[in-house]
Amino acid sequence: MALPAPSAKGTVPFGEYKTWYRVTGDLGCGLPPVVVVHGGPGSTHDYLLPLARLAEEGHPVVHYDQLGNGGSTHLPGRGADFWTVDLFLAELDNLLTALGVADDYVLYGQSWGGLLVARHAAARPAGLRGLVVANSPASYPLWLEEMAVLRSQLPPGVNDTLLRHEAAGTTDSQEYYEAMTVFYEKHVCRLKPWPREYQASFYEVYNDPTVYYAMNGPNEFHVIGSLRDWGVEDCLPDIAVPTLILSGRYDEATPKTVQPYQDLIPDARWVIFEESSHLPHLEEPDAFHEALTTYLKSL
């Protein structure tokens, strides 16, 4: 399906750096824009471009690339101590202010972006009207527990191959990549071939993996970066806006990793897409669009 054309593209200064953004629709239309926060960390906006369809319902949509990837400033020489949650929270605040939407907006965070927007929302910013947490674990320790379960259910020999290369430090080998792809095709994107939008972000990560490797690790299920002990469970009771939680039945973000959002956010409801894994906006686009537009109308 053809996406609506962007109404604006550009960059905003973020200290000495730049954050790239894309707007679809009219930011002055009177409805709060949906600001889309991508996963990774270290991915790009591309795989979430289908959310631009919301502009056809009247809600302007803001996509952006987080620092270190895509159209934003790349910093391949920066070490792990530079890439922090606080850095990306500050970047989000800066973007909202620079675009003039900080007094009236909705946040959509997918995967790592879901944790980021939850932390942002817990500070109770005055302009936040609603929150969508999509395919996101509430903590990385929970995520790692469930990764072990999902890995054990892969076809015979696949996890043995993964474990062997992880122990040897050879996660850049072709054999490891092929075994990794088995997991991705089951729990990240079940469509074959992978949609163009997802392929674009997937390859962007590996074109400059600085952020992803520093904060996450070599892939989705082997988290050895700085986020491995981090989570947002402690702040979820402080979220004071209506929250929509989304996940897929085959999602790498399993129900156990998502449950704290439902249990701890005071006003939350959870939709599970029965034919999806980690990307229901691509895997079940019509059902996804209906769930999201229904939520936005309820605000």
mmCIF file of C-alpha atoms in Angstrom:
data_model
loop_
_atom_site.group_PDB
_atom_site.id
_atom_site.type_symbol
_atom_site.label_atom_id
_atom_site.label_comp_id
_atom_site.label_asym_id
_atom_site.label_seq_id
_atom_site.Cartn_x
_atom_site.Cartn_y
_atom_site.Cartn_z
ATOM 1 C CA MET A 1 0.000 0.000 0.000
ATOM 2 C CA ALA A 2 1.362 3.404 -0.978
ATOM 3 C CA LEU A 3 2.226 5.601 1.977
ATOM 4 C CA PRO A 4 1.315 9.277 2.133
ATOM 5 C CA ALA A 5 4.182 11.550 1.145
ATOM 6 C CA PRO A 6 6.016 13.392 3.912
ATOM 7 C CA SER A 7 5.050 17.022 4.451
ATOM 8 C CA ALA A 8 8.475 17.879 5.864
ATOM 9 C CA LYS A 9 11.932 16.382 6.360
ATOM 10 C CA GLY A 10 14.995 17.830 7.989
ATOM 11 C CA THR A 11 17.255 17.834 11.008
ATOM 12 C CA VAL A 12 17.139 19.608 14.347
ATOM 13 C CA PRO A 13 20.268 20.496 16.340
ATOM 14 C CA PHE A 14 20.911 18.314 19.362
ATOM 15 C CA GLY A 15 23.874 19.917 21.073
ATOM 16 C CA GLU A 16 26.711 19.579 18.590
ATOM 17 C CA TYR A 17 24.851 16.806 16.747
ATOM 18 C CA LYS A 18 21.792 16.550 14.519
ATOM 19 C CA THR A 19 18.621 14.458 14.739
ATOM 20 C CA TRP A 20 16.911 13.621 11.449
ATOM 21 C CA TYR A 21 13.107 13.715 11.325
ATOM 22 C CA ARG A 22 10.207 13.186 8.913
ATOM 23 C CA VAL A 23 6.698 14.635 9.319
ATOM 24 C CA THR A 24 3.602 13.262 7.587
ATOM 25 C CA GLY A 25 0.534 15.507 7.812
ATOM 26 C CA ASP A 26 0.010 18.946 9.309
ATOM 27 C CA LEU A 27 1.470 19.560 12.765
ATOM 28 C CA GLY A 28 -0.925 22.487 13.142
ATOM 29 C CA CYS A 29 -4.098 20.515 12.424
ATOM 30 C CA GLY A 30 -5.323 20.488 16.029
ATOM 31 C CA LEU A 31 -4.868 16.774 16.711
ATOM 32 C CA PRO A 32 -1.824 15.631 18.693
ATOM 33 C CA PRO A 33 0.919 14.200 16.482
ATOM 34 C CA VAL A 34 2.014 10.614 16.973
ATOM 35 C CA VAL A 35 5.774 10.655 17.577
ATOM 36 C CA VAL A 36 7.255 7.281 16.591
ATOM 37 C CA VAL A 37 10.260 6.017 18.572
ATOM 38 C CA HIS A 38 12.032 3.124 16.880
ATOM 39 C CA GLY A 39 13.752 0.093 18.343
ATOM 40 C CA GLY A 40 17.303 -1.087 18.482
ATOM 41 C CA PRO A 41 18.912 0.730 20.065
ATOM 42 C CA GLY A 42 20.688 1.541 16.843
ATOM 43 C CA SER A 43 17.953 0.847 14.322
ATOM 44 C CA THR A 44 16.213 3.460 12.135
ATOM 45 C CA HIS A 45 12.704 4.729 11.434
ATOM 46 C CA ASP A 46 12.358 2.852 8.129
ATOM 47 C CA TYR A 47 10.608 -0.291 9.380
ATOM 48 C CA LEU A 48 7.964 1.853 11.104
ATOM 49 C CA LEU A 49 7.106 3.963 8.052
ATOM 50 C CA PRO A 50 3.673 2.288 7.644
ATOM 51 C CA LEU A 51 2.531 4.283 10.680
ATOM 52 C CA ALA A 52 2.483 7.298 8.349
ATOM 53 C CA ARG A 53 -0.974 5.988 7.343
ATOM 54 C CA LEU A 54 -2.292 7.558 10.538
ATOM 55 C CA ALA A 55 -2.011 10.932 8.821
ATOM 56 C CA GLU A 56 -4.906 9.845 6.611
ATOM 57 C CA GLU A 57 -7.000 9.644 9.797
ATOM 58 C CA GLY A 58 -6.031 13.203 10.716
ATOM 59 C CA HIS A 59 -3.171 12.556 13.141
ATOM 60 C CA PRO A 60 0.161 13.936 11.937
ATOM 61 C CA VAL A 61 3.030 11.500 12.370
ATOM 62 C CA VAL A 62 6.636 12.235 13.292
ATOM 63 C CA HIS A 63 9.344 9.679 12.551
ATOM 64 C CA TYR A 64 12.967 10.236 13.504
ATOM 65 C CA ASP A 65 16.284 8.428 13.546
ATOM 66 C CA GLN A 66 17.924 8.247 16.941
ATOM 67 C CA LEU A 67 21.453 9.570 17.255
ATOM 68 C CA GLY A 68 24.092 7.284 15.788
ATOM 69 C CA ASN A 69 22.044 5.864 12.916
ATOM 70 C CA GLY A 70 20.144 6.633 9.741
ATOM 71 C CA GLY A 71 19.989 10.298 8.841
ATOM 72 C CA SER A 72 21.136 11.499 12.252
ATOM 73 C CA THR A 73 24.749 12.135 13.259
ATOM 74 C CA HIS A 74 26.862 8.973 13.270
ATOM 75 C CA LEU A 75 29.554 8.679 15.939
ATOM 76 C CA PRO A 76 31.406 5.413 15.282
ATOM 77 C CA GLY A 77 34.302 6.429 17.516
ATOM 78 C CA ARG A 78 32.210 6.808 20.659
ATOM 79 C CA GLY A 79 32.494 4.131 23.332
ATOM 80 C CA ALA A 80 29.790 2.408 25.335
ATOM 81 C CA ASP A 81 29.898 5.044 28.082
ATOM 82 C CA PHE A 82 28.537 7.641 25.631
ATOM 83 C CA TRP A 83 25.460 5.672 24.590
ATOM 84 C CA THR A 84 23.099 5.919 27.554
ATOM 85 C CA VAL A 85 19.359 5.900 28.183
ATOM 86 C CA ASP A 86 19.623 9.490 29.403
ATOM 87 C CA LEU A 87 21.176 10.523 26.076
ATOM 88 C CA PHE A 88 18.211 9.190 24.117
ATOM 89 C CA LEU A 89 15.684 10.632 26.573
ATOM 90 C CA ALA A 90 17.331 14.023 26.129
ATOM 91 C CA GLU A 91 17.251 13.626 22.359
ATOM 92 C CA LEU A 92 13.521 12.869 22.432
ATOM 93 C CA ASP A 93 12.814 15.900 24.653
ATOM 94 C CA ASN A 94 14.888 18.068 22.344
ATOM 95 C CA LEU A 95 13.017 16.857 19.250
ATOM 96 C CA LEU A 96 9.591 17.504 20.790
ATOM 97 C CA THR A 97 10.612 21.036 21.706
ATOM 98 C CA ALA A 98 12.308 21.792 18.390
ATOM 99 C CA LEU A 99 9.252 20.679 16.399
ATOM 100 C CA GLY A 100 6.924 22.676 18.643
ATOM 101 C CA VAL A 101 4.831 19.698 19.745
ATOM 102 C CA ALA A 102 5.931 19.301 23.359
ATOM 103 C CA ASP A 103 2.626 20.688 24.658
ATOM 104 C CA ASP A 104 0.407 18.162 22.828
ATOM 105 C CA TYR A 105 1.601 14.764 21.550
ATOM 106 C CA VAL A 106 1.192 10.981 21.659
ATOM 107 C CA LEU A 107 4.173 8.639 21.847
ATOM 108 C CA TYR A 108 4.499 5.304 20.064
ATOM 109 C CA GLY A 109 7.538 3.276 21.140
ATOM 110 C CA GLN A 110 8.426 -0.045 19.546
ATOM 111 C CA SER A 111 10.757 -2.642 21.131
ATOM 112 C CA TRP A 112 13.624 -0.685 22.796
ATOM 113 C CA GLY A 113 11.602 2.415 21.926
ATOM 114 C CA GLY A 114 8.826 1.125 24.182
ATOM 115 C CA LEU A 115 11.050 1.149 27.234
ATOM 116 C CA LEU A 116 12.323 4.593 26.279
ATOM 117 C CA VAL A 117 8.852 6.119 25.960
ATOM 118 C CA ALA A 118 7.725 4.453 29.190
ATOM 119 C CA ARG A 119 10.588 6.105 31.057
ATOM 120 C CA HIS A 120 9.721 9.416 29.369
ATOM 121 C CA ALA A 121 6.036 9.079 30.272
ATOM 122 C CA ALA A 122 6.786 8.237 33.901
ATOM 123 C CA ALA A 123 8.153 11.768 34.344
ATOM 124 C CA ARG A 124 4.597 12.966 33.586
ATOM 125 C CA PRO A 125 5.384 15.561 30.913
ATOM 126 C CA ALA A 126 2.505 18.028 30.713
ATOM 127 C CA GLY A 127 1.943 17.687 26.958
ATOM 128 C CA LEU A 128 1.783 13.887 26.734
ATOM 129 C CA ARG A 129 -1.752 12.765 25.834
ATOM 130 C CA GLY A 130 -1.298 9.046 25.230
ATOM 131 C CA LEU A 131 1.257 6.245 25.105
ATOM 132 C CA VAL A 132 1.632 3.137 22.949
ATOM 133 C CA VAL A 133 4.141 0.489 24.046
ATOM 134 C CA ALA A 134 4.593 -1.969 21.191
ATOM 135 C CA ASN A 135 6.447 -5.315 21.275
ATOM 136 C CA SER A 136 8.523 -4.195 24.205
ATOM 137 C CA PRO A 137 9.842 -6.019 27.270
ATOM 138 C CA ALA A 138 9.609 -4.245 30.608
ATOM 139 C CA SER A 139 13.194 -5.195 31.400
ATOM 140 C CA TYR A 140 16.182 -6.831 29.795
ATOM 141 C CA PRO A 141 16.633 -9.384 32.585
ATOM 142 C CA LEU A 142 13.092 -10.591 31.819
ATOM 143 C CA TRP A 143 13.919 -10.504 28.107
ATOM 144 C CA LEU A 144 17.002 -12.662 28.608
ATOM 145 C CA GLU A 145 15.051 -15.211 30.659
ATOM 146 C CA GLU A 146 12.556 -15.580 27.856
ATOM 147 C CA MET A 147 15.227 -15.615 25.143
ATOM 148 C CA ALA A 148 16.618 -18.746 26.757
ATOM 149 C CA VAL A 149 13.172 -20.350 26.547
ATOM 150 C CA LEU A 150 12.619 -19.353 22.902
ATOM 151 C CA ARG A 151 16.088 -20.475 21.908
ATOM 152 C CA SER A 152 15.538 -23.885 23.480
ATOM 153 C CA GLN A 153 12.477 -24.320 21.226
ATOM 154 C CA LEU A 154 14.355 -23.717 17.967
ATOM 155 C CA PRO A 155 14.875 -26.673 15.590
ATOM 156 C CA PRO A 156 17.429 -29.243 16.784
ATOM 157 C CA GLY A 157 21.015 -28.065 16.618
ATOM 158 C CA VAL A 158 20.288 -24.366 16.021
ATOM 159 C CA ASN A 159 20.792 -23.211 19.595
ATOM 160 C CA ASP A 160 23.868 -25.443 19.931
ATOM 161 C CA THR A 161 25.379 -23.577 16.970
ATOM 162 C CA LEU A 162 24.504 -20.224 18.494
ATOM 163 C CA LEU A 163 25.947 -21.138 21.879
ATOM 164 C CA ARG A 164 29.157 -22.470 20.345
ATOM 165 C CA HIS A 165 29.842 -19.248 18.469
ATOM 166 C CA GLU A 166 28.847 -17.053 21.409
ATOM 167 C CA ALA A 167 31.320 -18.896 23.633
ATOM 168 C CA ALA A 168 34.035 -18.589 20.986
ATOM 169 C CA GLY A 169 33.335 -14.919 20.260
ATOM 170 C CA THR A 170 32.644 -15.689 16.583
ATOM 171 C CA THR A 171 29.187 -14.155 16.303
ATOM 172 C CA ASP A 172 30.281 -12.487 13.062
ATOM 173 C CA SER A 173 30.583 -15.837 11.252
ATOM 174 C CA GLN A 174 28.297 -16.927 8.424
ATOM 175 C CA GLU A 175 27.245 -20.050 10.323
ATOM 176 C CA TYR A 176 26.140 -17.945 13.281
ATOM 177 C CA TYR A 177 24.246 -15.548 10.986
ATOM 178 C CA GLU A 178 22.360 -18.422 9.382
ATOM 179 C CA ALA A 179 21.408 -19.855 12.777
ATOM 180 C CA MET A 180 20.414 -16.382 13.990
ATOM 181 C CA THR A 181 18.128 -15.993 10.967
ATOM 182 C CA VAL A 182 16.138 -19.067 12.049
ATOM 183 C CA PHE A 183 15.232 -17.215 15.253
ATOM 184 C CA TYR A 184 14.447 -13.957 13.429
ATOM 185 C CA GLU A 185 12.111 -15.662 10.965
ATOM 186 C CA LYS A 186 10.180 -17.223 13.833
ATOM 187 C CA HIS A 187 10.074 -14.432 16.415
ATOM 188 C CA VAL A 188 10.921 -11.113 14.709
ATOM 189 C CA CYS A 189 9.264 -11.128 11.282
ATOM 190 C CA ARG A 190 7.313 -14.121 9.996
ATOM 191 C CA LEU A 191 6.746 -12.671 6.520
ATOM 192 C CA LYS A 192 8.691 -14.098 3.580
ATOM 193 C CA PRO A 193 10.336 -12.286 1.998
ATOM 194 C CA TRP A 194 10.951 -9.655 4.636
ATOM 195 C CA PRO A 195 9.218 -6.372 3.751
ATOM 196 C CA ARG A 196 11.376 -3.699 2.200
ATOM 197 C CA GLU A 197 10.912 -1.349 5.190
ATOM 198 C CA TYR A 198 12.180 -3.966 7.609
ATOM 199 C CA GLN A 199 15.115 -4.930 5.410
ATOM 200 C CA ALA A 200 16.120 -1.261 5.229
ATOM 201 C CA SER A 201 16.345 -0.924 9.012
ATOM 202 C CA PHE A 202 17.945 -4.354 9.416
ATOM 203 C CA TYR A 203 20.792 -3.446 7.098
ATOM 204 C CA GLU A 204 21.143 0.052 8.572
ATOM 205 C CA VAL A 205 21.912 -1.548 11.949
ATOM 206 C CA TYR A 206 24.739 -3.570 10.500
ATOM 207 C CA ASN A 207 26.040 -0.744 8.298
ATOM 208 C CA ASP A 208 26.875 1.114 11.505
ATOM 209 C CA PRO A 209 26.385 -1.176 14.517
ATOM 210 C CA THR A 210 28.078 1.187 16.995
ATOM 211 C CA VAL A 211 24.976 1.850 19.103
ATOM 212 C CA TYR A 212 23.467 -1.616 18.772
ATOM 213 C CA TYR A 213 26.635 -3.412 19.782
ATOM 214 C CA ALA A 214 27.349 -1.038 22.682
ATOM 215 C CA MET A 215 23.900 -1.120 24.260
ATOM 216 C CA ASN A 216 22.415 -4.415 23.058
ATOM 217 C CA GLY A 217 24.857 -6.900 21.594
ATOM 218 C CA PRO A 218 25.321 -8.813 18.333
ATOM 219 C CA ASN A 219 21.609 -9.635 17.919
ATOM 220 C CA GLU A 220 18.165 -9.617 19.536
ATOM 221 C CA PHE A 221 18.655 -12.626 21.795
ATOM 222 C CA HIS A 222 22.289 -12.301 22.909
ATOM 223 C CA VAL A 223 22.150 -9.104 24.965
ATOM 224 C CA ILE A 224 25.583 -8.456 26.407
ATOM 225 C CA GLY A 225 25.644 -4.653 26.114
ATOM 226 C CA SER A 226 24.991 -1.916 28.659
ATOM 227 C CA LEU A 227 21.217 -2.543 28.723
ATOM 228 C CA ARG A 228 21.496 -6.136 29.919
ATOM 229 C CA ASP A 229 20.483 -5.249 33.515
ATOM 230 C CA TRP A 230 18.159 -2.325 32.757
ATOM 231 C CA GLY A 231 14.382 -2.057 32.866
ATOM 232 C CA VAL A 232 11.457 0.255 33.541
ATOM 233 C CA GLU A 233 9.304 -1.737 35.973
ATOM 234 C CA ASP A 234 10.133 0.647 38.810
ATOM 235 C CA CYS A 235 8.599 3.658 37.036
ATOM 236 C CA LEU A 236 5.522 2.131 35.358
ATOM 237 C CA PRO A 237 3.097 3.054 38.207
ATOM 238 C CA ASP A 238 3.988 6.708 37.578
ATOM 239 C CA ILE A 239 2.578 6.716 34.023
ATOM 240 C CA ALA A 240 -0.574 8.841 34.105
ATOM 241 C CA VAL A 241 -1.894 8.684 30.514
ATOM 242 C CA PRO A 242 -4.047 6.029 28.811
ATOM 243 C CA THR A 243 -1.657 3.381 27.515
ATOM 244 C CA LEU A 244 -2.081 0.859 24.715
ATOM 245 C CA ILE A 245 0.133 -2.231 24.893
ATOM 246 C CA LEU A 246 0.713 -4.230 21.712
ATOM 247 C CA SER A 247 2.419 -7.548 21.071
ATOM 248 C CA GLY A 248 2.329 -10.546 18.750
ATOM 249 C CA ARG A 249 1.469 -14.127 19.638
ATOM 250 C CA TYR A 250 4.886 -15.290 18.342
ATOM 251 C CA ASP A 251 6.726 -12.177 19.527
ATOM 252 C CA GLU A 252 10.228 -12.336 20.937
ATOM 253 C CA ALA A 253 8.686 -9.961 23.488
ATOM 254 C CA THR A 254 6.790 -12.817 25.117
ATOM 255 C CA PRO A 255 3.769 -12.283 27.387
ATOM 256 C CA LYS A 256 5.955 -12.697 30.475
ATOM 257 C CA THR A 257 8.170 -9.789 29.387
ATOM 258 C CA VAL A 258 5.166 -7.569 28.565
ATOM 259 C CA GLN A 259 2.977 -8.404 31.581
ATOM 260 C CA PRO A 260 4.470 -5.738 33.908
ATOM 261 C CA TYR A 261 3.111 -2.978 31.649
ATOM 262 C CA GLN A 262 -0.400 -4.375 32.057
ATOM 263 C CA ASP A 263 0.012 -4.963 35.778
ATOM 264 C CA LEU A 264 1.701 -1.720 36.787
ATOM 265 C CA ILE A 265 0.442 1.064 34.493
ATOM 266 C CA PRO A 266 -2.802 2.362 36.053
ATOM 267 C CA ASP A 267 -4.727 2.855 32.786
ATOM 268 C CA ALA A 268 -3.548 0.221 30.303
ATOM 269 C CA ARG A 269 -5.079 -2.223 27.868
ATOM 270 C CA TRP A 270 -3.295 -4.928 25.905
ATOM 271 C CA VAL A 271 -3.926 -6.154 22.357
ATOM 272 C CA ILE A 272 -2.216 -9.336 21.127
ATOM 273 C CA PHE A 273 -2.073 -9.990 17.363
ATOM 274 C CA GLU A 274 -2.606 -13.694 16.801
ATOM 275 C CA GLU A 275 -0.688 -14.006 13.502
ATOM 276 C CA SER A 276 2.257 -11.747 14.311
ATOM 277 C CA SER A 277 5.641 -11.876 15.918
ATOM 278 C CA HIS A 278 7.628 -8.682 16.657
ATOM 279 C CA LEU A 279 6.279 -6.506 13.826
ATOM 280 C CA PRO A 280 2.456 -6.650 13.747
ATOM 281 C CA HIS A 281 2.300 -3.330 11.888
ATOM 282 C CA LEU A 282 3.890 -5.234 8.968
ATOM 283 C CA GLU A 283 2.551 -8.730 9.632
ATOM 284 C CA GLU A 284 -1.113 -7.813 10.279
ATOM 285 C CA PRO A 285 -1.368 -4.247 8.979
ATOM 286 C CA ASP A 286 -5.152 -3.963 8.838
ATOM 287 C CA ALA A 287 -5.768 -5.328 12.336
ATOM 288 C CA PHE A 288 -2.912 -3.202 13.630
ATOM 289 C CA HIS A 289 -4.256 -0.033 11.993
ATOM 290 C CA GLU A 290 -7.717 -0.663 13.409
ATOM 291 C CA ALA A 291 -6.373 -1.187 16.942
ATOM 292 C CA LEU A 292 -4.256 1.945 16.804
ATOM 293 C CA THR A 293 -6.899 4.217 15.291
ATOM 294 C CA THR A 294 -9.496 2.981 17.784
ATOM 295 C CA TYR A 295 -7.138 3.856 20.606
ATOM 296 C CA LEU A 296 -6.370 7.318 19.191
ATOM 297 C CA LYS A 297 -10.080 8.075 18.828
ATOM 298 C CA SER A 298 -10.601 7.081 22.464
ATOM 299 C CA LEU A 299 -8.235 9.867 23.519
#
